[in-house]
Amino acid sequence: MPKIVDHHQRRTLIADALMRVAAERGLEEVSLRHVAAEAGVTSGMVQHYFRTKDELMGFAMAVVRERTEARVAAAAGRLGPAPAPGDLVRTLLTEILPLDEQRRADGRVALAFLAYAAVRPDAAAALRADTEGMLAFVAGLIATARPDLDAPAAAAGLLAMMEGLGVYLLGAHVTADQALAALDAQLALIFEGG
Amino acid sequence: MPKIVDHHQRRTLIADALMRVAAERGLEEVSLRHVAAEAGVTSGMVQHYFRTKDELMGFAMAVVRERTEARVAAAAGRLGPAPAPGDLVRTLLTEILPLDEQRRADGRVALAFLAYAAVRPDAAAALRADTEGMLAFVAGLIATARPDLDAPAAAAGLLAMMEGLGVYLLGAHVTADQALAALDAQLALIFEGG
């Protein structure tokens, strides 16, 4: 199936170029022309993958979502067959937090996409589904560990804290150590307190 | 002093036009031309206030910061002369959360600015100073109420949760009720728990 392989390679090539341009200039500044130049291909080829600004933004966010899912799955796998709920939640949250350059690049794209989607609610449907999935997953783990808590509220608060710490990390409002200290204090309140 | 009054009026006129355009199209799409058309003035007059994209973004963020400060100060004033630490923190956080249309418009601008500043760290200096001020203020109130907690970590986590809930509200990932439930659960953990 040479056509499918080719498609996947090209998509990866263009996705990588898009992310490099976005990390440097900001996603809102990215154009077809910039991405084509960075990837060393024609604008027409790039246009095959995204014809509009909406498609470009959605494509970049899809790349970030796929990379994040793969990272979380790999890290969760390393916890072994029956991890403690608190360990699983901590792994999920710290794999998403922009604590190294790769995750910072992903985080900048995600933040640009959030700002973009805030005035175009339709664009955020896939991201909303992700958040709902994460909320249900984390609420289930909290309910197991702490039946006395309002698990949906605690899960929403915990994931929101992670999002906010991500924003603070990208803007250098807090250091990585401060972000991890805040997150660990919260995980202790939820999973060890009570 | 007719010149100063005139300057203030013009700045307000342009700021309002800028915010209307930003709320509708997204801050990253805003141009001098759009703002001038919306304000019913010349591009040259708008250019007097911001000559570059950086100045435009900084101006919009400054408007949001001023409005937010005024709203927080007014709400804090209504709490009376010696409010409980938890009440003061709750007032601060809920005045910033995008729970109505005015605060949603401000929140969209703040989010666009955060995404913009994530690739231009110098642009975020004023915002970083705000965050540091808020962190110190909230940490002080937490330390008063809960000397057993790591107050800086708890304050960073609480403010990050507010930021993240704001992002979730703007993207319709959570409802206003869910955001307030998550925030109140956290405030209870910090100010009533222990």
mmCIF file of C-alpha atoms in Angstrom:
data_model
loop_
_atom_site.group_PDB
_atom_site.id
_atom_site.type_symbol
_atom_site.label_atom_id
_atom_site.label_comp_id
_atom_site.label_asym_id
_atom_site.label_seq_id
_atom_site.Cartn_x
_atom_site.Cartn_y
_atom_site.Cartn_z
ATOM 1 C CA MET A 1 0.000 0.000 0.000
ATOM 2 C CA PRO A 2 2.557 2.588 -1.107
ATOM 3 C CA LYS A 3 0.009 5.410 -1.284
ATOM 4 C CA ILE A 4 -0.952 5.136 2.387
ATOM 5 C CA VAL A 5 2.671 5.032 3.551
ATOM 6 C CA ASP A 6 3.454 8.058 1.405
ATOM 7 C CA HIS A 7 0.480 9.936 2.808
ATOM 8 C CA HIS A 8 1.556 9.197 6.367
ATOM 9 C CA GLN A 9 5.161 10.270 5.703
ATOM 10 C CA ARG A 10 4.071 13.513 4.074
ATOM 11 C CA ARG A 11 1.645 14.279 6.834
ATOM 12 C CA THR A 12 4.397 13.733 9.415
ATOM 13 C CA LEU A 13 6.828 15.888 7.423
ATOM 14 C CA ILE A 14 4.330 18.732 7.190
ATOM 15 C CA ALA A 15 3.195 18.343 10.791
ATOM 16 C CA ASP A 16 6.801 18.611 12.007
ATOM 17 C CA ALA A 17 7.403 21.731 9.878
ATOM 18 C CA LEU A 18 4.160 23.273 11.116
ATOM 19 C CA MET A 19 5.116 22.654 14.733
ATOM 20 C CA ARG A 20 8.604 24.135 14.283
ATOM 21 C CA VAL A 21 7.158 27.304 12.731
ATOM 22 C CA ALA A 22 4.452 27.492 15.411
ATOM 23 C CA ALA A 23 6.949 27.042 18.247
ATOM 24 C CA GLU A 24 9.079 29.890 16.893
ATOM 25 C CA ARG A 25 6.551 32.469 15.706
ATOM 26 C CA GLY A 26 3.334 31.475 17.445
ATOM 27 C CA LEU A 27 0.618 29.436 15.798
ATOM 28 C CA GLU A 28 -1.448 32.508 14.875
ATOM 29 C CA GLU A 29 1.398 33.725 12.641
ATOM 30 C CA VAL A 30 1.736 30.450 10.739
ATOM 31 C CA SER A 31 0.866 30.532 7.032
ATOM 32 C CA LEU A 32 0.834 27.904 4.275
ATOM 33 C CA ARG A 33 3.861 29.602 2.763
ATOM 34 C CA HIS A 34 5.919 29.454 5.991
ATOM 35 C CA VAL A 35 5.112 25.780 6.527
ATOM 36 C CA ALA A 36 5.893 24.854 2.916
ATOM 37 C CA ALA A 37 9.259 26.652 3.097
ATOM 38 C CA GLU A 38 10.125 24.974 6.400
ATOM 39 C CA ALA A 39 9.131 21.522 5.078
ATOM 40 C CA GLY A 40 10.902 22.071 1.737
ATOM 41 C CA VAL A 41 7.750 21.281 -0.256
ATOM 42 C CA THR A 42 5.355 23.287 -2.424
ATOM 43 C CA SER A 43 2.528 25.374 -1.005
ATOM 44 C CA GLY A 44 0.174 23.207 -3.064
ATOM 45 C CA MET A 45 1.267 20.097 -1.212
ATOM 46 C CA VAL A 46 0.728 21.753 2.154
ATOM 47 C CA GLN A 47 -2.666 22.937 0.938
ATOM 48 C CA HIS A 48 -3.610 19.309 0.321
ATOM 49 C CA TYR A 49 -3.568 18.853 4.108
ATOM 50 C CA PHE A 50 -5.122 22.117 5.204
ATOM 51 C CA ARG A 51 -6.872 24.486 2.851
ATOM 52 C CA THR A 52 -8.055 27.000 5.443
ATOM 53 C CA LYS A 53 -6.810 28.551 8.670
ATOM 54 C CA ASP A 54 -9.359 26.397 10.527
ATOM 55 C CA GLU A 55 -7.897 23.223 9.018
ATOM 56 C CA LEU A 56 -4.371 24.345 9.820
ATOM 57 C CA MET A 57 -5.245 25.064 13.465
ATOM 58 C CA GLY A 58 -7.157 21.779 13.773
ATOM 59 C CA PHE A 59 -4.290 19.844 12.201
ATOM 60 C CA ALA A 60 -1.740 21.322 14.628
ATOM 61 C CA MET A 61 -3.977 20.537 17.594
ATOM 62 C CA ALA A 62 -4.537 16.975 16.317
ATOM 63 C CA VAL A 63 -0.753 16.467 16.155
ATOM 64 C CA VAL A 64 -0.403 17.676 19.751
ATOM 65 C CA ARG A 65 -3.273 15.461 20.924
ATOM 66 C CA GLU A 66 -1.767 12.370 19.253
ATOM 67 C CA ARG A 67 1.693 13.014 20.695
ATOM 68 C CA THR A 68 0.267 13.652 24.161
ATOM 69 C CA GLU A 69 -1.854 10.492 24.090
ATOM 70 C CA ALA A 70 1.157 8.417 23.031
ATOM 71 C CA ARG A 71 3.288 9.964 25.797
ATOM 72 C CA VAL A 72 0.627 9.372 28.472
ATOM 73 C CA ALA A 73 0.019 5.782 27.309
ATOM 74 C CA ALA A 74 3.756 4.983 27.362
ATOM 75 C CA ALA A 75 4.225 6.506 30.829
ATOM 76 C CA ALA A 76 1.116 4.766 32.205
ATOM 77 C CA GLY A 77 2.415 1.473 30.784
ATOM 78 C CA ARG A 78 5.641 1.908 32.752
ATOM 79 C CA LEU A 79 3.631 1.991 36.020
ATOM 80 C CA GLY A 80 2.930 -1.739 35.720
ATOM 81 C CA PRO A 81 -0.310 -3.724 35.685
ATOM 82 C CA ALA A 82 -2.159 -2.279 38.725
ATOM 83 C CA PRO A 83 -0.986 1.245 39.546
ATOM 84 C CA ALA A 84 -2.391 3.155 42.521
ATOM 85 C CA PRO A 85 -5.048 5.720 41.447
ATOM 86 C CA GLY A 86 -2.931 8.642 42.693
ATOM 87 C CA ASP A 87 0.145 7.449 40.750
ATOM 88 C CA LEU A 88 -1.880 7.055 37.570
ATOM 89 C CA VAL A 89 -3.350 10.560 37.881
ATOM 90 C CA ARG A 90 0.069 12.060 38.629
ATOM 91 C CA THR A 91 1.530 10.368 35.547
ATOM 92 C CA LEU A 92 -1.294 11.679 33.369
ATOM 93 C CA LEU A 93 -0.918 15.244 34.639
ATOM 94 C CA THR A 94 2.871 15.481 34.558
ATOM 95 C CA GLU A 95 3.054 14.054 31.021
ATOM 96 C CA ILE A 96 0.768 16.867 29.826
ATOM 97 C CA LEU A 97 2.479 19.688 31.773
ATOM 98 C CA PRO A 98 5.025 21.634 29.645
ATOM 99 C CA LEU A 99 8.074 20.614 31.703
ATOM 100 C CA ASP A 100 10.547 20.083 28.835
ATOM 101 C CA GLU A 101 11.133 21.652 25.412
ATOM 102 C CA GLN A 102 9.027 19.113 23.467
ATOM 103 C CA ARG A 103 6.063 19.542 25.802
ATOM 104 C CA ARG A 104 6.576 23.338 25.823
ATOM 105 C CA ALA A 105 6.305 23.386 22.021
ATOM 106 C CA ASP A 106 3.140 21.267 22.247
ATOM 107 C CA GLY A 107 1.820 23.464 25.041
ATOM 108 C CA ARG A 108 2.298 26.662 23.009
ATOM 109 C CA VAL A 109 0.326 25.141 20.143
ATOM 110 C CA ALA A 110 -2.419 23.995 22.512
ATOM 111 C CA LEU A 111 -2.621 27.469 24.086
ATOM 112 C CA ALA A 112 -2.810 29.164 20.677
ATOM 113 C CA PHE A 113 -5.526 26.727 19.682
ATOM 114 C CA LEU A 114 -7.485 27.397 22.894
ATOM 115 C CA ALA A 115 -7.359 31.151 22.220
ATOM 116 C CA TYR A 116 -8.432 30.538 18.628
ATOM 117 C CA ALA A 117 -11.264 28.212 19.651
ATOM 118 C CA ALA A 118 -12.501 30.614 22.345
ATOM 119 C CA VAL A 119 -14.018 32.778 19.568
ATOM 120 C CA ARG A 120 -14.925 29.752 17.368
ATOM 121 C CA PRO A 121 -16.644 27.251 19.687
ATOM 122 C CA ASP A 122 -17.199 24.688 16.881
ATOM 123 C CA ALA A 123 -13.437 24.334 16.424
ATOM 124 C CA ALA A 124 -13.025 22.970 19.954
ATOM 125 C CA ALA A 125 -15.350 19.952 19.736
ATOM 126 C CA ALA A 126 -12.549 17.340 19.647
ATOM 127 C CA LEU A 127 -10.767 19.064 22.516
ATOM 128 C CA ARG A 128 -13.972 19.201 24.556
ATOM 129 C CA ALA A 129 -14.442 15.463 24.015
ATOM 130 C CA ASP A 130 -10.867 14.902 25.269
ATOM 131 C CA THR A 131 -11.534 16.986 28.367
ATOM 132 C CA GLU A 132 -14.774 15.100 29.050
ATOM 133 C CA GLY A 133 -12.933 11.790 28.690
ATOM 134 C CA MET A 134 -10.157 12.901 31.050
ATOM 135 C CA LEU A 135 -12.658 14.302 33.562
ATOM 136 C CA ALA A 136 -14.579 11.008 33.662
ATOM 137 C CA PHE A 137 -11.353 8.977 33.956
ATOM 138 C CA VAL A 138 -9.897 11.103 36.768
ATOM 139 C CA ALA A 139 -13.250 11.375 38.577
ATOM 140 C CA GLY A 140 -13.477 7.555 38.538
ATOM 141 C CA LEU A 141 -10.028 7.228 40.102
ATOM 142 C CA ILE A 142 -10.821 9.874 42.735
ATOM 143 C CA ALA A 143 -14.146 8.171 43.555
ATOM 144 C CA THR A 144 -12.273 4.872 44.113
ATOM 145 C CA ALA A 145 -9.722 6.442 46.430
ATOM 146 C CA ARG A 146 -11.953 8.998 48.172
ATOM 147 C CA PRO A 147 -15.651 8.044 48.254
ATOM 148 C CA ASP A 148 -16.227 10.969 50.675
ATOM 149 C CA LEU A 149 -15.335 13.625 48.075
ATOM 150 C CA ASP A 150 -17.418 15.192 45.293
ATOM 151 C CA ALA A 151 -15.367 13.365 42.646
ATOM 152 C CA PRO A 152 -16.537 15.328 39.536
ATOM 153 C CA ALA A 153 -15.796 18.657 41.255
ATOM 154 C CA ALA A 154 -12.409 17.435 42.508
ATOM 155 C CA ALA A 155 -11.526 16.095 39.042
ATOM 156 C CA ALA A 156 -12.556 19.332 37.311
ATOM 157 C CA GLY A 157 -10.516 21.338 39.814
ATOM 158 C CA LEU A 158 -7.467 19.105 39.464
ATOM 159 C CA LEU A 159 -7.458 19.141 35.645
ATOM 160 C CA ALA A 160 -8.085 22.893 35.638
ATOM 161 C CA MET A 161 -5.120 23.311 37.982
ATOM 162 C CA MET A 162 -2.955 21.363 35.528
ATOM 163 C CA GLU A 163 -4.144 23.571 32.625
ATOM 164 C CA GLY A 164 -3.454 26.716 34.631
ATOM 165 C CA LEU A 165 -0.020 25.520 35.750
ATOM 166 C CA GLY A 166 0.704 24.820 32.080
ATOM 167 C CA VAL A 167 -0.232 28.398 31.190
ATOM 168 C CA TYR A 168 1.916 29.734 34.048
ATOM 169 C CA LEU A 169 4.869 27.550 32.950
ATOM 170 C CA LEU A 170 4.633 28.754 29.339
ATOM 171 C CA GLY A 171 4.587 32.382 30.514
ATOM 172 C CA ALA A 172 7.368 31.757 33.074
ATOM 173 C CA HIS A 173 5.062 32.869 35.913
ATOM 174 C CA VAL A 174 6.150 29.814 37.908
ATOM 175 C CA THR A 175 9.150 27.476 37.719
ATOM 176 C CA ALA A 176 8.888 23.739 37.017
ATOM 177 C CA ASP A 177 9.608 23.067 40.707
ATOM 178 C CA GLN A 178 6.829 25.425 41.825
ATOM 179 C CA ALA A 179 4.361 23.841 39.398
ATOM 180 C CA LEU A 180 5.205 20.322 40.585
ATOM 181 C CA ALA A 181 5.017 21.404 44.236
ATOM 182 C CA ALA A 182 1.534 22.869 43.675
ATOM 183 C CA LEU A 183 0.384 19.764 41.817
ATOM 184 C CA ASP A 184 1.811 17.360 44.399
ATOM 185 C CA ALA A 185 0.230 19.340 47.246
ATOM 186 C CA GLN A 186 -3.123 18.982 45.490
ATOM 187 C CA LEU A 187 -2.647 15.264 44.788
ATOM 188 C CA ALA A 188 -1.786 14.775 48.477
ATOM 189 C CA LEU A 189 -4.954 16.668 49.533
ATOM 190 C CA ILE A 190 -7.080 14.471 47.282
ATOM 191 C CA PHE A 191 -5.423 11.058 47.436
ATOM 192 C CA GLU A 192 -3.830 11.071 50.897
ATOM 193 C CA GLY A 193 -6.023 13.512 52.838
ATOM 194 C CA GLY A 194 -9.514 13.010 54.176
ATOM 195 C CA MET B 1 -6.877 70.492 30.859
ATOM 196 C CA PRO B 2 -8.779 69.792 27.632
ATOM 197 C CA LYS B 3 -5.937 67.861 26.030
ATOM 198 C CA ILE B 4 -5.729 65.257 28.816
ATOM 199 C CA VAL B 5 -9.501 64.721 28.858
ATOM 200 C CA ASP B 6 -9.464 64.326 25.096
ATOM 201 C CA HIS B 7 -6.623 61.794 25.282
ATOM 202 C CA HIS B 8 -8.458 59.744 27.881
ATOM 203 C CA GLN B 9 -11.699 59.799 25.875
ATOM 204 C CA ARG B 10 -9.937 58.747 22.699
ATOM 205 C CA ARG B 11 -8.071 55.963 24.433
ATOM 206 C CA THR B 12 -11.339 54.659 25.880
ATOM 207 C CA LEU B 13 -13.058 54.909 22.488
ATOM 208 C CA ILE B 14 -10.274 52.976 20.792
ATOM 209 C CA ALA B 15 -9.964 50.472 23.616
ATOM 210 C CA ASP B 16 -13.689 49.716 23.412
ATOM 211 C CA ALA B 17 -13.512 49.280 19.633
ATOM 212 C CA LEU B 18 -10.462 47.049 19.974
ATOM 213 C CA MET B 19 -12.197 44.863 22.541
ATOM 214 C CA ARG B 20 -15.343 44.525 20.412
ATOM 215 C CA VAL B 21 -13.294 43.439 17.394
ATOM 216 C CA ALA B 22 -11.200 41.072 19.530
ATOM 217 C CA ALA B 23 -14.284 39.502 21.128
ATOM 218 C CA GLU B 24 -15.787 38.813 17.722
ATOM 219 C CA ARG B 25 -12.808 37.740 15.595
ATOM 220 C CA GLY B 26 -10.143 36.829 18.113
ATOM 221 C CA LEU B 27 -7.347 39.140 19.162
ATOM 222 C CA GLU B 28 -4.854 37.600 16.714
ATOM 223 C CA GLU B 29 -7.032 38.725 13.791
ATOM 224 C CA VAL B 30 -7.271 42.337 14.946
ATOM 225 C CA SER B 31 -5.653 44.953 12.712
ATOM 226 C CA LEU B 32 -5.306 48.751 12.904
ATOM 227 C CA ARG B 33 -7.770 49.004 10.031
ATOM 228 C CA HIS B 34 -10.453 46.902 11.752
ATOM 229 C CA VAL B 35 -10.166 48.863 14.978
ATOM 230 C CA ALA B 36 -10.265 52.233 13.193
ATOM 231 C CA ALA B 37 -13.388 51.201 11.249
ATOM 232 C CA GLU B 38 -15.085 49.951 14.414
ATOM 233 C CA ALA B 39 -14.208 53.141 16.337
ATOM 234 C CA GLY B 40 -15.153 55.392 13.410
ATOM 235 C CA VAL B 41 -11.757 57.126 13.408
ATOM 236 C CA THR B 42 -8.766 57.179 11.070
ATOM 237 C CA SER B 43 -6.097 54.471 11.040
ATOM 238 C CA GLY B 44 -3.618 57.238 11.836
ATOM 239 C CA MET B 45 -5.394 58.041 15.083
ATOM 240 C CA VAL B 46 -5.395 54.389 16.137
ATOM 241 C CA GLN B 47 -1.723 54.204 15.203
ATOM 242 C CA HIS B 48 -1.056 56.986 17.697
ATOM 243 C CA TYR B 49 -1.939 54.492 20.451
ATOM 244 C CA PHE B 50 -0.324 51.360 19.082
ATOM 245 C CA ARG B 51 2.110 51.368 16.206
ATOM 246 C CA THR B 52 2.962 47.665 16.216
ATOM 247 C CA LYS B 53 1.234 44.350 16.841
ATOM 248 C CA ASP B 54 3.119 44.169 20.161
ATOM 249 C CA GLU B 55 1.707 47.532 21.259
ATOM 250 C CA LEU B 56 -1.792 46.509 20.183
ATOM 251 C CA MET B 57 -1.603 43.259 22.150
ATOM 252 C CA GLY B 58 -0.127 45.018 25.187
ATOM 253 C CA PHE B 59 -2.783 47.753 25.027
ATOM 254 C CA ALA B 60 -5.619 45.207 24.937
ATOM 255 C CA MET B 61 -4.128 43.329 27.876
ATOM 256 C CA ALA B 62 -3.678 46.576 29.822
ATOM 257 C CA VAL B 63 -7.382 47.382 29.305
ATOM 258 C CA VAL B 64 -8.357 43.953 30.620
ATOM 259 C CA ARG B 65 -6.016 44.280 33.613
ATOM 260 C CA GLU B 66 -7.432 47.718 34.530
ATOM 261 C CA ARG B 67 -11.033 46.531 34.255
ATOM 262 C CA THR B 68 -10.308 43.403 36.278
ATOM 263 C CA GLU B 69 -8.527 45.357 39.015
ATOM 264 C CA ALA B 70 -11.437 47.803 39.248
ATOM 265 C CA ARG B 71 -13.949 44.926 39.445
ATOM 266 C CA VAL B 72 -11.968 43.083 42.140
ATOM 267 C CA ALA B 73 -11.476 46.267 44.185
ATOM 268 C CA ALA B 74 -15.199 47.103 44.033
ATOM 269 C CA ALA B 75 -16.228 43.560 45.009
ATOM 270 C CA ALA B 76 -13.652 43.404 47.822
ATOM 271 C CA GLY B 77 -14.942 46.760 49.096
ATOM 272 C CA ARG B 78 -18.444 45.317 49.357
ATOM 273 C CA LEU B 79 -17.167 42.641 51.787
ATOM 274 C CA GLY B 80 -16.769 45.271 54.515
ATOM 275 C CA PRO B 81 -13.788 46.308 56.643
ATOM 276 C CA ALA B 82 -12.493 42.911 57.909
ATOM 277 C CA PRO B 83 -13.470 40.083 55.567
ATOM 278 C CA ALA B 84 -12.560 36.466 56.332
ATOM 279 C CA PRO B 85 -9.512 35.306 54.311
ATOM 280 C CA GLY B 86 -11.547 32.654 52.476
ATOM 281 C CA ASP B 87 -14.243 35.179 51.484
ATOM 282 C CA LEU B 88 -11.649 37.617 50.181
ATOM 283 C CA VAL B 89 -9.944 34.925 48.082
ATOM 284 C CA ARG B 90 -13.278 33.687 46.726
ATOM 285 C CA THR B 91 -14.224 37.241 45.713
ATOM 286 C CA LEU B 92 -10.888 37.728 43.945
ATOM 287 C CA LEU B 93 -11.172 34.458 42.016
ATOM 288 C CA THR B 94 -14.822 34.711 41.007
ATOM 289 C CA GLU B 95 -14.403 38.306 39.771
ATOM 290 C CA ILE B 96 -11.657 37.099 37.410
ATOM 291 C CA LEU B 97 -13.465 33.953 36.185
ATOM 292 C CA PRO B 98 -15.312 34.477 32.855
ATOM 293 C CA LEU B 99 -18.802 33.927 34.284
ATOM 294 C CA ASP B 100 -20.663 36.634 32.327
ATOM 295 C CA GLU B 101 -20.359 38.185 28.863
ATOM 296 C CA GLN B 102 -18.152 41.109 29.944
ATOM 297 C CA ARG B 103 -15.719 38.823 31.749
ATOM 298 C CA ARG B 104 -15.856 36.330 28.839
ATOM 299 C CA ALA B 105 -14.782 39.085 26.441
ATOM 300 C CA ASP B 106 -11.954 40.039 28.825
ATOM 301 C CA GLY B 107 -11.044 36.377 29.232
ATOM 302 C CA ARG B 108 -10.785 35.823 25.478
ATOM 303 C CA VAL B 109 -8.403 38.767 25.194
ATOM 304 C CA ALA B 110 -6.334 37.508 28.141
ATOM 305 C CA LEU B 111 -6.134 34.016 26.599
ATOM 306 C CA ALA B 112 -5.073 35.406 23.219
ATOM 307 C CA PHE B 113 -2.452 37.500 24.957
ATOM 308 C CA LEU B 114 -1.159 34.486 26.919
ATOM 309 C CA ALA B 115 -0.780 32.503 23.678
ATOM 310 C CA TYR B 116 0.969 35.486 22.068
ATOM 311 C CA ALA B 117 3.280 35.999 25.045
ATOM 312 C CA ALA B 118 4.143 32.273 25.233
ATOM 313 C CA VAL B 119 6.405 32.772 22.186
ATOM 314 C CA ARG B 120 7.463 36.320 23.210
ATOM 315 C CA PRO B 121 8.402 36.106 26.909
ATOM 316 C CA ASP B 122 9.275 39.839 27.137
ATOM 317 C CA ALA B 123 5.680 40.768 26.330
ATOM 318 C CA ALA B 124 4.411 39.086 29.495
ATOM 319 C CA ALA B 125 6.422 41.038 32.083
ATOM 320 C CA ALA B 126 3.458 43.099 33.382
ATOM 321 C CA LEU B 127 1.300 39.981 33.560
ATOM 322 C CA ARG B 128 4.010 38.094 35.420
ATOM 323 C CA ALA B 129 4.208 40.925 37.951
ATOM 324 C CA ASP B 130 0.412 40.693 38.404
ATOM 325 C CA THR B 131 0.624 36.949 38.976
ATOM 326 C CA GLU B 132 3.452 37.384 41.483
ATOM 327 C CA GLY B 133 1.426 40.026 43.337
ATOM 328 C CA MET B 134 -1.661 37.791 43.431
ATOM 329 C CA LEU B 135 0.381 34.763 44.507
ATOM 330 C CA ALA B 136 1.912 36.682 47.419
ATOM 331 C CA PHE B 137 -1.475 38.123 48.447
ATOM 332 C CA VAL B 138 -3.279 34.760 48.347
ATOM 333 C CA ALA B 139 -0.375 32.922 49.993
ATOM 334 C CA GLY B 140 -0.516 35.447 52.850
ATOM 335 C CA LEU B 141 -4.240 34.840 53.379
ATOM 336 C CA ILE B 142 -3.767 31.057 53.256
ATOM 337 C CA ALA B 143 -0.876 31.258 55.734
ATOM 338 C CA THR B 144 -3.122 33.194 58.147
ATOM 339 C CA ALA B 145 -5.949 30.681 57.926
ATOM 340 C CA ARG B 146 -3.905 27.480 57.591
ATOM 341 C CA PRO B 147 -0.405 27.707 59.119
ATOM 342 C CA ASP B 148 -0.074 23.912 58.615
ATOM 343 C CA LEU B 149 -0.144 24.173 54.790
ATOM 344 C CA ASP B 150 2.629 25.016 52.305
ATOM 345 C CA ALA B 151 1.016 28.384 51.551
ATOM 346 C CA PRO B 152 2.988 29.268 48.369
ATOM 347 C CA ALA B 153 2.232 25.858 46.820
ATOM 348 C CA ALA B 154 -1.437 26.054 47.823
ATOM 349 C CA ALA B 155 -1.706 29.614 46.438
ATOM 350 C CA ALA B 156 -0.035 28.652 43.134
ATOM 351 C CA GLY B 157 -2.347 25.660 42.812
ATOM 352 C CA LEU B 158 -5.457 27.682 43.611
ATOM 353 C CA LEU B 159 -4.654 30.499 41.156
ATOM 354 C CA ALA B 160 -3.685 27.947 38.491
ATOM 355 C CA MET B 161 -7.027 26.207 39.053
ATOM 356 C CA MET B 162 -8.793 29.529 38.480
ATOM 357 C CA GLU B 163 -6.830 30.104 35.249
ATOM 358 C CA GLY B 164 -7.622 26.599 34.038
ATOM 359 C CA LEU B 165 -11.306 26.903 34.925
ATOM 360 C CA GLY B 166 -11.313 30.150 32.958
ATOM 361 C CA VAL B 167 -9.860 28.356 29.933
ATOM 362 C CA TYR B 168 -12.429 25.556 30.310
ATOM 363 C CA LEU B 169 -15.281 28.097 30.609
ATOM 364 C CA LEU B 170 -14.180 29.964 27.471
ATOM 365 C CA GLY B 171 -14.034 26.677 25.539
ATOM 366 C CA ALA B 172 -17.336 25.457 27.040
ATOM 367 C CA HIS B 173 -15.583 22.390 28.502
ATOM 368 C CA VAL B 174 -17.353 23.045 31.820
ATOM 369 C CA THR B 175 -20.455 25.006 32.803
ATOM 370 C CA ALA B 176 -20.418 27.979 35.184
ATOM 371 C CA ASP B 177 -21.953 25.749 37.876
ATOM 372 C CA GLN B 178 -19.254 23.105 37.423
ATOM 373 C CA ALA B 179 -16.502 25.724 37.576
ATOM 374 C CA LEU B 180 -17.899 27.260 40.762
ATOM 375 C CA ALA B 181 -18.379 23.795 42.329
ATOM 376 C CA ALA B 182 -14.736 22.915 41.608
ATOM 377 C CA LEU B 183 -13.520 26.253 42.979
ATOM 378 C CA ASP B 184 -15.679 26.056 46.096
ATOM 379 C CA ALA B 185 -14.553 22.469 46.767
ATOM 380 C CA GLN B 186 -10.953 23.702 46.614
ATOM 381 C CA LEU B 187 -11.626 26.730 48.830
ATOM 382 C CA ALA B 188 -13.283 24.397 51.359
ATOM 383 C CA LEU B 189 -10.250 22.059 51.285
ATOM 384 C CA ILE B 190 -7.931 24.999 51.933
ATOM 385 C CA PHE B 191 -9.891 27.302 54.226
ATOM 386 C CA GLU B 192 -12.164 24.871 56.087
ATOM 387 C CA GLY B 193 -10.171 21.616 55.969
ATOM 388 C CA GLY B 194 -7.132 20.649 57.983
#
